[in-house]
Short mmCIF file of C-alpha atoms in Angstrom, two decimals:
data_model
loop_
_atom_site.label_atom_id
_atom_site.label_comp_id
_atom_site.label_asym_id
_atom_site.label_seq_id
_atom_site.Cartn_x
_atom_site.Cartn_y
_atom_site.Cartn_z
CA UNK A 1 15.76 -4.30 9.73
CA UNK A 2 17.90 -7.15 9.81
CA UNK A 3 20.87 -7.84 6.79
CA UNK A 4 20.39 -10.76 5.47
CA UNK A 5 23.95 -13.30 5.72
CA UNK A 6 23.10 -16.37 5.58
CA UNK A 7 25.49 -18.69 3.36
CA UNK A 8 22.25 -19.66 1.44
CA UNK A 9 20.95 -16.17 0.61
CA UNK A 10 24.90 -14.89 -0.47
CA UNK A 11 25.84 -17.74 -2.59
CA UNK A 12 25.30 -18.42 -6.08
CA UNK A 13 26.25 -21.12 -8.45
CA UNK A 14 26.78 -21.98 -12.29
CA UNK A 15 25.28 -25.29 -13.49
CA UNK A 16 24.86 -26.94 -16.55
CA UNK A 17 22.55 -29.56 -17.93
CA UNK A 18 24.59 -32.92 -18.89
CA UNK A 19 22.11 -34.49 -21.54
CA UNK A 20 24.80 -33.73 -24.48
CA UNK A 21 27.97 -36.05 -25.43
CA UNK A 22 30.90 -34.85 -27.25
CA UNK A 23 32.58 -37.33 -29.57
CA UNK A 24 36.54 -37.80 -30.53
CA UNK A 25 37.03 -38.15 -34.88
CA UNK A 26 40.78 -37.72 -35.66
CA UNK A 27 41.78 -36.37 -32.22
CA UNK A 28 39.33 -33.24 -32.77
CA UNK A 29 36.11 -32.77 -30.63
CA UNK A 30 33.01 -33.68 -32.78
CA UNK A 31 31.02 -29.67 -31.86
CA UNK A 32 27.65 -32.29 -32.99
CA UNK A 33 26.05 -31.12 -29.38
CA UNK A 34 26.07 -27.06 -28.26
CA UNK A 35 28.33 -26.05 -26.18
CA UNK A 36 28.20 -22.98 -24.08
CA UNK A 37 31.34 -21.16 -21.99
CA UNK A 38 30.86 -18.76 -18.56
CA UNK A 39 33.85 -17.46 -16.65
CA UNK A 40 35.17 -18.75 -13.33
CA UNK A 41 35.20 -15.57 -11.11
CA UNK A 42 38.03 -16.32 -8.22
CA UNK A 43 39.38 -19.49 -10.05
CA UNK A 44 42.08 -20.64 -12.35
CA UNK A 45 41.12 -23.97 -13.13
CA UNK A 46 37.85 -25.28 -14.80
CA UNK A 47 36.01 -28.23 -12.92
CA UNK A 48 35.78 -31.52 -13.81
CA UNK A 49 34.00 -31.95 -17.61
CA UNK A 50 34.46 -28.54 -18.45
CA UNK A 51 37.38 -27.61 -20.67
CA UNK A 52 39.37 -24.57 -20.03
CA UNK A 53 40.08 -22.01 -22.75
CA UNK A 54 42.43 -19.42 -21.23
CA UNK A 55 42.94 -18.09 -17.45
CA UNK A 56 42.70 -14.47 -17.05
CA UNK A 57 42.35 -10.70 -14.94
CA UNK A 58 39.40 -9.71 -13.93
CA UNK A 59 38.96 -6.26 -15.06
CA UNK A 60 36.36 -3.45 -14.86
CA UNK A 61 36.03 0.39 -14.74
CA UNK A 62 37.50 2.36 -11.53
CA UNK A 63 35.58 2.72 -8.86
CA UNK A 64 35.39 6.31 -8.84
CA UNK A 65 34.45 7.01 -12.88
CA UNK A 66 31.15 7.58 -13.96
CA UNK A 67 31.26 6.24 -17.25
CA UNK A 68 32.98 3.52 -18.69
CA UNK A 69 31.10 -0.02 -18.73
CA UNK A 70 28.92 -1.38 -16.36
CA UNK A 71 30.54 -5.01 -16.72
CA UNK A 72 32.80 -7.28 -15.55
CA UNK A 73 35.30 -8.61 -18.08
CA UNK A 74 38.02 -11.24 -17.86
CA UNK A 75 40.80 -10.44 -19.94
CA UNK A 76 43.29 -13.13 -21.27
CA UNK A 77 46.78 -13.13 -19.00
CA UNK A 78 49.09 -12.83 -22.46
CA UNK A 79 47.07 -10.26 -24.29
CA UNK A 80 47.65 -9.01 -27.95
CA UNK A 81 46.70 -5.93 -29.67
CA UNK A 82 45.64 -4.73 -32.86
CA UNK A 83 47.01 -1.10 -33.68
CA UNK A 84 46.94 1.37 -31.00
CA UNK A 85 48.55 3.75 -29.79
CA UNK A 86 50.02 3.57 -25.30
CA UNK A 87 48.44 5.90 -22.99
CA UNK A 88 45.36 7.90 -21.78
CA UNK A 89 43.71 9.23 -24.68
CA UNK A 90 40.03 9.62 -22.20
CA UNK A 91 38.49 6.59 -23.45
CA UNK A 92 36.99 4.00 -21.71
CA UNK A 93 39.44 3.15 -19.33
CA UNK A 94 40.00 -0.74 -18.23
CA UNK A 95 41.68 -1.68 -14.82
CA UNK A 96 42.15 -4.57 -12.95
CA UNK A 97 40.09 -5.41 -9.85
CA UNK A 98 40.50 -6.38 -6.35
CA UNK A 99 38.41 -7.97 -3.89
CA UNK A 100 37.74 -5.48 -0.82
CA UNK A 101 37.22 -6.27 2.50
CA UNK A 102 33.48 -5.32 4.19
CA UNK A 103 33.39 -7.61 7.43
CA UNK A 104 31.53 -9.98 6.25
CA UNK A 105 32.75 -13.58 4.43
CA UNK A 106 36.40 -11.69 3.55
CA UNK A 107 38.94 -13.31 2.02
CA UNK A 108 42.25 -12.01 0.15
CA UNK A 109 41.07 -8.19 0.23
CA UNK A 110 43.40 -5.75 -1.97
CA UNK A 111 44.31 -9.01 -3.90
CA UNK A 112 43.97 -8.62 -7.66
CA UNK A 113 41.00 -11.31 -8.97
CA UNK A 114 42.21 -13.81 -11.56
CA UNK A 115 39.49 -15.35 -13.59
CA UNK A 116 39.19 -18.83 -16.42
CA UNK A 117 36.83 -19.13 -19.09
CA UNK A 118 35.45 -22.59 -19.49
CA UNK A 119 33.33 -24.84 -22.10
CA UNK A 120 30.93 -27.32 -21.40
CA UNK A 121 28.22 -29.03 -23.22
CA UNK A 122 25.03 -28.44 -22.96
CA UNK A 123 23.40 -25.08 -21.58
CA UNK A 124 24.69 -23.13 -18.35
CA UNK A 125 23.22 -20.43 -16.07
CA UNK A 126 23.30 -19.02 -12.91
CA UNK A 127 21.28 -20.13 -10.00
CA UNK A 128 21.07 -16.87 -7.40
CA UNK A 129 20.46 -17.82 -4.20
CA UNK A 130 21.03 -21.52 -3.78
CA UNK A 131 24.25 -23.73 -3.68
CA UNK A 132 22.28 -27.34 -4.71
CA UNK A 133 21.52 -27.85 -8.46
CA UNK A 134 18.17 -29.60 -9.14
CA UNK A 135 17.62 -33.00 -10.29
CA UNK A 136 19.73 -34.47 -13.36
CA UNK A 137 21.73 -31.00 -13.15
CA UNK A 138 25.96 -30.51 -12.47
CA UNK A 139 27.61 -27.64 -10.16
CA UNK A 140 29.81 -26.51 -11.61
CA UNK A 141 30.78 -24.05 -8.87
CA UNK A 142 29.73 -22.26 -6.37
CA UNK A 143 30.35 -19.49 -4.86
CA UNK A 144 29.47 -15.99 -3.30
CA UNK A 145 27.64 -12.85 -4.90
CA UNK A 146 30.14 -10.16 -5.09
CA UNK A 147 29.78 -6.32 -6.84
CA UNK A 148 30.20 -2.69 -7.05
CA UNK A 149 30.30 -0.73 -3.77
CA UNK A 150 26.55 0.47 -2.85
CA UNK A 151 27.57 4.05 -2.43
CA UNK A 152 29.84 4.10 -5.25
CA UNK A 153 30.10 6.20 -8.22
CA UNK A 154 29.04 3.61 -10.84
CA UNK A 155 26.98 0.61 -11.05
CA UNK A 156 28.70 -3.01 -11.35
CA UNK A 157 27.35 -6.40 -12.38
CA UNK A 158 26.55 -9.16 -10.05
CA UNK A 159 28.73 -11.90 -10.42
CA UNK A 160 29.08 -15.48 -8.70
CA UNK A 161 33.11 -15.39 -7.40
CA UNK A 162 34.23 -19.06 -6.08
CA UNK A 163 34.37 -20.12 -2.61
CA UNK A 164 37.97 -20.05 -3.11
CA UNK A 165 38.27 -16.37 -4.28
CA UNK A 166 41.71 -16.92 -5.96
CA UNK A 167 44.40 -14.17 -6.90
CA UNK A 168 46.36 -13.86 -10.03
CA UNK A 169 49.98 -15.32 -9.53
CA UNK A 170 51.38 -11.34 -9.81
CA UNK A 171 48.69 -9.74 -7.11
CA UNK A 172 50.24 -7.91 -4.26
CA UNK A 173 48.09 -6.40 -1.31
CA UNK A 174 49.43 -3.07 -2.18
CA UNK A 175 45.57 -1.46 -2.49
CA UNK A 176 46.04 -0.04 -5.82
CA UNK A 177 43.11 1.83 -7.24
CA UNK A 178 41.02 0.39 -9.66
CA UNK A 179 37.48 -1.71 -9.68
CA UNK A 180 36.57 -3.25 -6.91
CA UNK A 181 34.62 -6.30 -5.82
CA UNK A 182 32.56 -6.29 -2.61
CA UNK A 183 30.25 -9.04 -0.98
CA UNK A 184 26.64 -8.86 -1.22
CA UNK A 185 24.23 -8.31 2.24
#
């Protein structure tokens, strides 16, 4: 049987409806219409329309733990904390991922994956599959379907990472251990 590889079949997209304006009173946004946010996987700007609340890591659990969470988070660059104490204490452990290498539409492997959150009005999802949005609908980007290794030891999300699979300013290739991001077949 045949892997699928098409461009078509590995990409995915975010898109949001447009209907909604936003209003200026007194230099503040008017919130009158909903807004939604989604995270930029690969990216550390928002696109046009969209407003951009922070830039982050992309982090998830390591690649060879059972447990942990499932998800993907993005995790603000200039974190604070409330009271904790440093070190291992075998809880759910956090670390930052890299995109791998698998032959396929590679780019930037062993590079740490930096991440924005961004606002936009109106309702968003995720359209698997196809890179064109549908009548009286916005891209917001596009991108290819990236996840957890298939023979790994614990299950990742799906997520859409941009075309231009980005790196946080600090990433080295250095290969350290941690999650991992591989492209769909």
């Amino acid at each position: 049987m045949a892997r699928i590889t098409t461009l078509v079949l590995l990409s995915a997209q975010i898109i949001g409806a447009v209907a909604f304006n936003s209003s200026m009173q007194n230099g503040r946004r008017s919130i009158g219409a909903p807004h939604t946010t989604y995270v930029r996987w690969g990216h550390r700007e928002c696109p046009e329309g969209a407003d951009k609340l922070y830039t982050g890591v992309a982090a998830g659990a390591r690649y060879n733990h059972q447990g942990s969470g499932y998800n993907l988070l993005c995790l603000h660059e200039k974190p604070t904390y409330l009271d904790h104490n440093d070190g291992d204490h075998n809880g759910a452990l956090l670390y930052g991922t890299e995109y791998k290498d698998t032959g396929a539409v590679d780019k930037n492997g062993n590079h740490e994956v930096v991440c924005t959150v961004c606002m936009v009005k109106g309702a968003t999802y995720t359209q698997w599959g196809r890179h064109e949005c549908p009548e009286n609908q916005r891209t917001e980007y596009k991108g290819y379907v990236l996840s957890a290794y298939h023979n790994g030891h614990y299950k990742g999300e799906f997520v859409c990472v941009d075309e231009a699979r980005d790196v946080t300013e600090w990433s080295s290739s250095g290969g350290e251990t941690g999650h991992y991001l591989y492209s769909t077949e």
